[in-house]
Tab-separated table of C-alpha atoms in Angstrom:
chain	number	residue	atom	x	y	z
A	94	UNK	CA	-75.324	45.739	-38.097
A	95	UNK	CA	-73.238	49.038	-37.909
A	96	UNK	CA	-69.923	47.719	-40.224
A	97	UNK	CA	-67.779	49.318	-37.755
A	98	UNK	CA	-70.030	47.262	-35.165
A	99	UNK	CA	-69.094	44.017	-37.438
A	100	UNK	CA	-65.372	44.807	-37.561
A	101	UNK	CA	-64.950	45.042	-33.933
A	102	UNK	CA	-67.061	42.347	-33.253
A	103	UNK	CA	-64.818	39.995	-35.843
A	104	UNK	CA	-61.496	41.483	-34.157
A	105	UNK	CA	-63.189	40.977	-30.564
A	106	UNK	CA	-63.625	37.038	-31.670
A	107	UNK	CA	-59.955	36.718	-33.133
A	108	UNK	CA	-58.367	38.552	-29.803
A	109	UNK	CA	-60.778	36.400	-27.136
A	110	UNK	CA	-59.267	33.348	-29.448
A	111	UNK	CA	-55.895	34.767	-29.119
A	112	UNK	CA	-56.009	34.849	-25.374
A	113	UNK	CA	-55.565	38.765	-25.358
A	114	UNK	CA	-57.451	39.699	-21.946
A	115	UNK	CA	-61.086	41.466	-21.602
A	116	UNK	CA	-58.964	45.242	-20.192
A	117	UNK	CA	-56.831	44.622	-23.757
A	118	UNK	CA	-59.464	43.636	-25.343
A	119	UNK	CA	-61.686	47.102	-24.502
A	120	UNK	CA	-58.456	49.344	-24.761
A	121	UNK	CA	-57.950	48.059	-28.481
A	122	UNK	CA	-61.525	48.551	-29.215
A	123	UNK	CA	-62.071	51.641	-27.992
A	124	UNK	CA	-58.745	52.706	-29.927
A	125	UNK	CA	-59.828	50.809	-33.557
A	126	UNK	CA	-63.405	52.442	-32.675
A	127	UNK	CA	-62.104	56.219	-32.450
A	128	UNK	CA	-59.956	55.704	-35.830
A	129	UNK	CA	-62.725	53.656	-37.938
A	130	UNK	CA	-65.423	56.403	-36.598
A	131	UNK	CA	-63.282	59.207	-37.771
A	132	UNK	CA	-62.431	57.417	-40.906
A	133	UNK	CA	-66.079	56.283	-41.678
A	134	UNK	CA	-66.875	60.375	-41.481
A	135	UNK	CA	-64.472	60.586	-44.205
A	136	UNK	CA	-66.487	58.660	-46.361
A	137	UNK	CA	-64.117	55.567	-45.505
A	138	UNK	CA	-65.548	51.893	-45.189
A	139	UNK	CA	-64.223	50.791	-42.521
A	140	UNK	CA	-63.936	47.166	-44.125
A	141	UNK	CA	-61.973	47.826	-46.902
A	142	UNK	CA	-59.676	50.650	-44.616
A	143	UNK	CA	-58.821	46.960	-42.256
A	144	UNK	CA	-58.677	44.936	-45.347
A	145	UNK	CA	-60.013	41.559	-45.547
A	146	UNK	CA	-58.451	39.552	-42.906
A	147	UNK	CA	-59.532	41.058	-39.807
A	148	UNK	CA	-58.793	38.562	-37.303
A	149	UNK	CA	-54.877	38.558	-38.848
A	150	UNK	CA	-55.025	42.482	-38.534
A	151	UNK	CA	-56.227	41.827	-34.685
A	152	UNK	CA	-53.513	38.980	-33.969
A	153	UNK	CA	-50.885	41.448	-35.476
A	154	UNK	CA	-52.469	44.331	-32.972
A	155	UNK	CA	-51.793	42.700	-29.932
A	156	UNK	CA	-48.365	41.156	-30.780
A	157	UNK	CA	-47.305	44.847	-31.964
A	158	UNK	CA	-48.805	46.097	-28.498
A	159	UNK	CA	-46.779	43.924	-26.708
A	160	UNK	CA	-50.142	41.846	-24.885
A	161	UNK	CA	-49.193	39.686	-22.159
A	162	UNK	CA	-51.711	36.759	-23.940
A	163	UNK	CA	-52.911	34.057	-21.359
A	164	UNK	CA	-55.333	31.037	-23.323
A	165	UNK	CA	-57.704	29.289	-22.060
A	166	UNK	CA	-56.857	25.928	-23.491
A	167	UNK	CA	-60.479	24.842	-23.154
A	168	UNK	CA	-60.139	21.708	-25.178
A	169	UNK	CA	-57.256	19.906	-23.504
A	170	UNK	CA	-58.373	21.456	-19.670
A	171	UNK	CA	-61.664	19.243	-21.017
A	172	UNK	CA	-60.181	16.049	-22.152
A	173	UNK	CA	-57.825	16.501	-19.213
A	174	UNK	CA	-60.340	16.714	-16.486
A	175	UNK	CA	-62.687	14.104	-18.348
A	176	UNK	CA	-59.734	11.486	-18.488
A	177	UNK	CA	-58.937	12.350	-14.431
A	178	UNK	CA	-62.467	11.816	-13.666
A	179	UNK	CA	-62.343	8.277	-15.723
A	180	UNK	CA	-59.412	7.241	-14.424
A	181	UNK	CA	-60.476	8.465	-10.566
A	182	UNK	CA	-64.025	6.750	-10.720
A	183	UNK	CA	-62.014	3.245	-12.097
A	184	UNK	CA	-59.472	3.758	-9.150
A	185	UNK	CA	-62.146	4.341	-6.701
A	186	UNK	CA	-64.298	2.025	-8.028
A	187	UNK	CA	-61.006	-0.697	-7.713
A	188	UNK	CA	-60.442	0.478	-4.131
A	189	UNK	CA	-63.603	0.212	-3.306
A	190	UNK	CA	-64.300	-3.366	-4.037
A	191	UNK	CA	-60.698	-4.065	-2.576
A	192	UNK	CA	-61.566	-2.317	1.024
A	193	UNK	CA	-65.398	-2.957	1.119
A	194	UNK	CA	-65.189	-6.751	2.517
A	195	UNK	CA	-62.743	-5.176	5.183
A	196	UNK	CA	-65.202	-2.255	6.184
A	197	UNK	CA	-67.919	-4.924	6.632
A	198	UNK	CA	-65.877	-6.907	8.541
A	199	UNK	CA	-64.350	-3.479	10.633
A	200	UNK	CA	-67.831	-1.662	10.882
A	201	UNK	CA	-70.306	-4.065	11.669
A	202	UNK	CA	-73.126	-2.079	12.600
A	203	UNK	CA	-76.013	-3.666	15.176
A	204	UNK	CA	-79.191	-4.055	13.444
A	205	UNK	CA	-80.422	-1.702	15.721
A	206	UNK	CA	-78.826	1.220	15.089
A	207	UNK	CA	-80.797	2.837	12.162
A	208	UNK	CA	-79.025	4.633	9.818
A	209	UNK	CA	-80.778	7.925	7.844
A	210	UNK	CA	-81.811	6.971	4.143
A	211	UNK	CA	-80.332	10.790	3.323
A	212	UNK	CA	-77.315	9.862	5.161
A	213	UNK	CA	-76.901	6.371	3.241
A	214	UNK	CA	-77.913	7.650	-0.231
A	215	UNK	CA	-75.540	10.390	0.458
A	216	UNK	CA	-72.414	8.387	1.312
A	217	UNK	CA	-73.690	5.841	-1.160
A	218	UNK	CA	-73.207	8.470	-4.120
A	219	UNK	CA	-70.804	11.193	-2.836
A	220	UNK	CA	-68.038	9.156	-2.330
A	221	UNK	CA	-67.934	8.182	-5.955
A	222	UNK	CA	-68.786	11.434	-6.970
A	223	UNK	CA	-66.150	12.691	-4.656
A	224	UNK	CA	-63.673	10.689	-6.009
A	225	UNK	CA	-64.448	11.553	-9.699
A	226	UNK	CA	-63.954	15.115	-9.262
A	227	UNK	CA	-60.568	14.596	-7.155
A	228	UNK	CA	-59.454	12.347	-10.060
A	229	UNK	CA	-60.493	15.433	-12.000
A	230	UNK	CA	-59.116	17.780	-10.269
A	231	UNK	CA	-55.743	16.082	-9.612
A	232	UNK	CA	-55.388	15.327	-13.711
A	233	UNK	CA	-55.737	18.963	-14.483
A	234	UNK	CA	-53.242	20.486	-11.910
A	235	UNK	CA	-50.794	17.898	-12.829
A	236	UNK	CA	-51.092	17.271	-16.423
A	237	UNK	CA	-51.421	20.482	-17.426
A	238	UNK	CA	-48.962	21.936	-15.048
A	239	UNK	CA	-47.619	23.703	-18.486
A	240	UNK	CA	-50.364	26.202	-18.485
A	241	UNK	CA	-50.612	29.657	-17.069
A	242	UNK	CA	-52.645	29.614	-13.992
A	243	UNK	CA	-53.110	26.063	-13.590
A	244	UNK	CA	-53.136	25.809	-9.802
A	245	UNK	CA	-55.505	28.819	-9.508
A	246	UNK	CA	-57.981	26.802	-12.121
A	247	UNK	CA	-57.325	23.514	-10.227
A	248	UNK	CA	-58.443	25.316	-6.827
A	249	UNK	CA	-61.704	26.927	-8.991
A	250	UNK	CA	-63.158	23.624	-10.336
A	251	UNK	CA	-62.865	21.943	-6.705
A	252	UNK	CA	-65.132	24.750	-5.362
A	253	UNK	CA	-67.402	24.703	-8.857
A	254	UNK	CA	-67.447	21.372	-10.172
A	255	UNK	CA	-68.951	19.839	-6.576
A	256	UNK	CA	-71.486	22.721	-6.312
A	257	UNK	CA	-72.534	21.806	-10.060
A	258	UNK	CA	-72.614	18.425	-9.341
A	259	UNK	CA	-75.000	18.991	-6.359
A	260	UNK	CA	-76.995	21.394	-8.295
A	261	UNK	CA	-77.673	19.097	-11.629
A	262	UNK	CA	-78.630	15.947	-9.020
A	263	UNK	CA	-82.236	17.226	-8.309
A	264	UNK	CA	-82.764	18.250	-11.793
A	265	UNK	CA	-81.668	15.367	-13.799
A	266	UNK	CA	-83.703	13.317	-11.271
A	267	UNK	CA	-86.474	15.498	-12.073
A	268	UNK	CA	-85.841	14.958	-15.617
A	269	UNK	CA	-85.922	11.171	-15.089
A	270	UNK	CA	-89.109	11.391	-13.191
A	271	UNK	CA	-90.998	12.645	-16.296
A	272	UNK	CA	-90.009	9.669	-18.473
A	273	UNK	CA	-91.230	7.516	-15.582
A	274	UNK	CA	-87.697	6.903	-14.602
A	275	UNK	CA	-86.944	4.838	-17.940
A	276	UNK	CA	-84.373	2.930	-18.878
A	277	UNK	CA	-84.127	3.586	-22.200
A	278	UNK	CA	-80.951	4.220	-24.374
A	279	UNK	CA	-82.206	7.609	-26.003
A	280	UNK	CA	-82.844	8.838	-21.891
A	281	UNK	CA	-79.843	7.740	-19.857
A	282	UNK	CA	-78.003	9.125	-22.757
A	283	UNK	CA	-79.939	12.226	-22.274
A	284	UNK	CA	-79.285	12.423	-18.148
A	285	UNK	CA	-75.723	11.551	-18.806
A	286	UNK	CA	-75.652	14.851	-21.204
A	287	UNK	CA	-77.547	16.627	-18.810
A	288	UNK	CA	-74.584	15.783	-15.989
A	289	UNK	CA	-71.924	16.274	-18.226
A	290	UNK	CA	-72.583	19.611	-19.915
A	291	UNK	CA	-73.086	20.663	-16.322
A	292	UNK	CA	-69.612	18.980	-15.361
A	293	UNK	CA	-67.929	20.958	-18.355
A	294	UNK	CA	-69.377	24.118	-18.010
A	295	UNK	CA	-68.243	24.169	-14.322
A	296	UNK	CA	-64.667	23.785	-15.562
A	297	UNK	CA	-64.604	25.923	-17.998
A	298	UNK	CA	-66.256	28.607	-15.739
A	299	UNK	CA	-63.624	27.776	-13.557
A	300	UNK	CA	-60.600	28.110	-16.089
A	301	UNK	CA	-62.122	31.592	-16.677
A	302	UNK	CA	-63.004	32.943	-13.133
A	303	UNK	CA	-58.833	32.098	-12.777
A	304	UNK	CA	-58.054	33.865	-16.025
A	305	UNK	CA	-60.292	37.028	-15.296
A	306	UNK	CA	-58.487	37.975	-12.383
A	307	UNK	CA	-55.137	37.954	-13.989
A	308	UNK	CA	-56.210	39.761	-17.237
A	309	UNK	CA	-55.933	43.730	-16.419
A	310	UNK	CA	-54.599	45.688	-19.175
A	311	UNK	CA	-50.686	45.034	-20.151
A	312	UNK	CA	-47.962	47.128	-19.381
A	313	UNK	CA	-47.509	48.188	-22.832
A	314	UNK	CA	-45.699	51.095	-22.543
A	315	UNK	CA	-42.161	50.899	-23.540
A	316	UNK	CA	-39.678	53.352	-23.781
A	317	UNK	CA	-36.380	51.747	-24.341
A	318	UNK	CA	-36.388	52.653	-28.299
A	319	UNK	CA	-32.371	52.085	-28.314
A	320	UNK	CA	-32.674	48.621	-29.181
A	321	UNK	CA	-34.917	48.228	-32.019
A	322	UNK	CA	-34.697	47.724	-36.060
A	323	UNK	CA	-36.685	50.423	-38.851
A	324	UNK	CA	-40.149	49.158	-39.003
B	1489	UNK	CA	-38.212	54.022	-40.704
B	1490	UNK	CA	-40.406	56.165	-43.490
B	1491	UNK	CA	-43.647	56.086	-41.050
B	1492	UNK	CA	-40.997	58.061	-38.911
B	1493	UNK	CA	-39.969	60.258	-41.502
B	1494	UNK	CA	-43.610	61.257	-42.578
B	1495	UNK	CA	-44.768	61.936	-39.236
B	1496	UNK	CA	-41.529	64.259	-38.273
B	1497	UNK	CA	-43.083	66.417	-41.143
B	1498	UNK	CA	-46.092	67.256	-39.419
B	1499	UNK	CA	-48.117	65.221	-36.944
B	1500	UNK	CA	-51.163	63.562	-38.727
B	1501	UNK	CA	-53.781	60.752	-37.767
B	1502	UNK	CA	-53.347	57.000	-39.120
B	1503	UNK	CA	-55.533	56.694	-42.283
B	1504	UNK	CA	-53.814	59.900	-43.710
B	1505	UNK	CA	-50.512	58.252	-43.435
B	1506	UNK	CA	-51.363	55.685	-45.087
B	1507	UNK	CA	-52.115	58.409	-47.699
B	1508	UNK	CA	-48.963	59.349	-47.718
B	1509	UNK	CA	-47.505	56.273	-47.968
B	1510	UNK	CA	-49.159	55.840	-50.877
B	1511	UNK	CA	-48.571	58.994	-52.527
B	1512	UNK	CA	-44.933	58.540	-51.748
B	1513	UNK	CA	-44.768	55.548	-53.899
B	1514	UNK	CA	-45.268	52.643	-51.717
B	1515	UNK	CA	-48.317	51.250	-53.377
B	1516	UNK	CA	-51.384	50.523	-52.297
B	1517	UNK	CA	-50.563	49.811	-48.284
B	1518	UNK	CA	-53.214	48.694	-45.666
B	1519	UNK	CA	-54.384	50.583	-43.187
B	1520	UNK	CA	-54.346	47.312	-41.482
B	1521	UNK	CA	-50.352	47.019	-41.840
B	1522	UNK	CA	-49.908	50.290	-40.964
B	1523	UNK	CA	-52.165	50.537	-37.734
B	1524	UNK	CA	-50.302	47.503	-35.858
B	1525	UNK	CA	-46.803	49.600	-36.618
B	1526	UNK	CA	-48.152	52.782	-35.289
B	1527	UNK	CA	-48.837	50.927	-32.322
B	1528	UNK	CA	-46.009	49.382	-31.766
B	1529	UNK	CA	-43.878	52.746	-32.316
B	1530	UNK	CA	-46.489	53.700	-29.620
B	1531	UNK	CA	-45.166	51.150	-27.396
B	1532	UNK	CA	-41.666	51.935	-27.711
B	1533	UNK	CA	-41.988	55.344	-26.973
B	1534	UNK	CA	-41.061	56.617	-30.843
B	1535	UNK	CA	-44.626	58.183	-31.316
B	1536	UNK	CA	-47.610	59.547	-29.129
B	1537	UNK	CA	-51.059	59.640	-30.134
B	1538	UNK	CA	-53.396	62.519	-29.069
B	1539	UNK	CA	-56.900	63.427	-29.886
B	1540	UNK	CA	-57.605	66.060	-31.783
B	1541	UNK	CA	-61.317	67.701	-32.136
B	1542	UNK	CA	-62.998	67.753	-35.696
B	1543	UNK	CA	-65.217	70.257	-36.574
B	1544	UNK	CA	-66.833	68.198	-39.420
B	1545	UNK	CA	-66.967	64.648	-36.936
B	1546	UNK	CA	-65.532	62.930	-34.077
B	1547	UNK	CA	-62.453	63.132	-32.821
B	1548	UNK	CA	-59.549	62.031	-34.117
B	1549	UNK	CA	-56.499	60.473	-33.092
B	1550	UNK	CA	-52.864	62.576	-34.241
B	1551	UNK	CA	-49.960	60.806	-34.088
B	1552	UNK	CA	-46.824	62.739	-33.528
B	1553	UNK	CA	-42.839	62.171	-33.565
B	1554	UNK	CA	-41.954	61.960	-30.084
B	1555	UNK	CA	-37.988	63.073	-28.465
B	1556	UNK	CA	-36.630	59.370	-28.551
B	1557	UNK	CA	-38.529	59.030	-32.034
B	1558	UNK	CA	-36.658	62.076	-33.461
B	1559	UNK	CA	-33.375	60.503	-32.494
B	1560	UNK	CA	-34.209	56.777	-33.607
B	1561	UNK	CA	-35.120	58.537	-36.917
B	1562	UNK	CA	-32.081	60.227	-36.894
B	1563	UNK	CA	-29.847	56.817	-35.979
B	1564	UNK	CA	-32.271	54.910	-38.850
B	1565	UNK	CA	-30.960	57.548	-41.505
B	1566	UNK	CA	-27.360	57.039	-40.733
B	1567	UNK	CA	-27.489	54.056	-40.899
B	1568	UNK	CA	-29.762	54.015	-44.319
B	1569	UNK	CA	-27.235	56.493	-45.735
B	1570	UNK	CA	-24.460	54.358	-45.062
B	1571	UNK	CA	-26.244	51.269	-46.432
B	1572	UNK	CA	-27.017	52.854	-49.531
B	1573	UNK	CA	-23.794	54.209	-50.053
B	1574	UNK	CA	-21.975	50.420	-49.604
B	1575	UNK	CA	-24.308	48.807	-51.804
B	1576	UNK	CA	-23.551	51.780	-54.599
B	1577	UNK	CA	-20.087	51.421	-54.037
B	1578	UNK	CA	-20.853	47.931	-54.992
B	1579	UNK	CA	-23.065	47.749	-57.663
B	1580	UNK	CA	-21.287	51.263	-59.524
B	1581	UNK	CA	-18.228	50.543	-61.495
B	1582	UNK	CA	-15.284	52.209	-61.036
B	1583	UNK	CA	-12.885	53.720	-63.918
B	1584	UNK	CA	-10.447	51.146	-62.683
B	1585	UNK	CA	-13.157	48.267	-63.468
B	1586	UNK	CA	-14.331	50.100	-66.807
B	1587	UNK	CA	-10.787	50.370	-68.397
B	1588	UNK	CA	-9.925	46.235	-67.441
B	1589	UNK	CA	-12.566	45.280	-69.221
């Protein structure tokens, strides 16, 4: 790989890290690129010009340029959303076996009206589902009400973590249909993974569908230079 | 305040003022230290960057002094020169302190 290729790529890594936006991100690439080019025709490696810590150099960059930095916060938005969807499936679950004796008793359906497998199976399994991802849903906007863009990410994963849900159904029961639909540890461990992944990568798509919109190039230029000490 | 100096001597691009830097007796200096400065002098208005074409590769970026630069460099000296001065005051002694002791 081109070295000027690898710095870039390093400094690329440290300012995605450093929640420095994609238009910041290109700007300061393009800019490094122009310099390292002209310095690597002047015989210059462009690793030892940068020095060894690169993604220190790139942190230093964008605090100098005056980035407005937005993370992602992937790892708590996860434990967040996993603990909501816990928590929402227990209270559901708790409601649930509270209220059903009273539906029975409310609904009592004639055995003669016939009710849609679809439909059943459907209702059987959405509700929970439904409630998992508005225990989810809920955790996130409020725990993590700290966080830039929260509500926007919130809104996101209701749209995306339902459509994922639907979308992973017919293939993890495909997936269950080729090991005969068994019961053992290694493959309900293996659908649950399946579900999950699916689960997370529908929030975190979500946390950065809300993040790309909001991450156009800073306002970097400055011109009050009244106020400011010798660098 | 010296990155301001060198560049009010003659506009050059980044790696050559870290050159300079050296060759002025700062030691051996990043261009990695230097680079993050020059940008944020960018931001503030005190220098502007313009490409420049190279007959012997591609093009490369000059940075310049810019109006509000020449006048922060001019506040910065002041104020060095009257730094300096207080701490010489200090640390010279006077004829006073030489015939005490």
């Amino acid at each position: 790989m081109d070295p000027i290729d690898t710095v870039l790529a390093e400094a690329d890594r440290a300012w995605r890290a450093y929640g420095v936006g994609p238009a910041d991100r290109a700007a300061f690439a393009a800019d490094l690129r122009l310099d390292l080019e002209a310095a690597a025709a002047d015989g210059r490696d462009p690793m030892l010009l940068l020095g060894d810590d690169i993604p220190g150099f790139a942190r230093r960059l964008a605090d100098e340029a005056g980035v407005q930095r937005v993370r992602g916060s992937y790892r708590r938005l996860l434990g967040t959303a996993l603990t909501g969807a816990l928590l929402g499936g227990l209270l559901g679950y708790g409601v649930l076996v509270a209220l059903y004796p009273l539906f029975v008793r409310l609904v009592d359906l004639p055995r003669s009206v016939q009710i849609p497998i679809q439909l059943a199976v459907a209702v059987y399994y959405g509700v929970p589902a439904a409630v998992v991802v508005v225990g989810a849903v809920v955790a996130v906007r409020l725990r993590l009400s700290d966080l830039p863009l929260i509500r926007k990410t919130a809104w996101m994963m209701s749209l995306l973590v339902p459509t994922a849900g639907i979308l992973v159904t017919p293939v993890t029961m495909a997936f269950a249909r080729t090991t005969g639909y068994s019961t053992n540890v290694e493959v309900v461990v293996a659908e649950v993974a399946i579900v999950l992944a699916t689960l997370a990568g529908a929030t975190v798509l979500a946390r950065r569908l809300s993040l790309r919109d909001h991450q156009g190039p800073s306002d970097t230029a400055a011109t009050d230079a009244t106020k400011i000490k010798p660098a | 305040m010296c990155l301001l100096a060198l560049l009010a001597r003659e506009p050059v691009h980044g790696y050559e003022l870290v050159r300079r830097m050296e060759a002025a007796g700062f030691g051996a200096i990043s261009y990695g230290t230097i680079y993050p400065l020059l940008t944020r002098m960018r931001r503030l208005g005190l220098v502007a960057d313009e490409q420049q074409v190279s007959p012997t590769g591609p093009p490369r970026k000059v940075y310049a002094l810019t109006g509000p630069g020449r006048i922060q460099l001019d506040a910065w000296q002041k104020q060095w020169t009257r730094f300096v001065e207080t701490v010489d005051g200090i640390l010279t002694p006077s004829d006073h302190d030489l015939t005490r002791s």
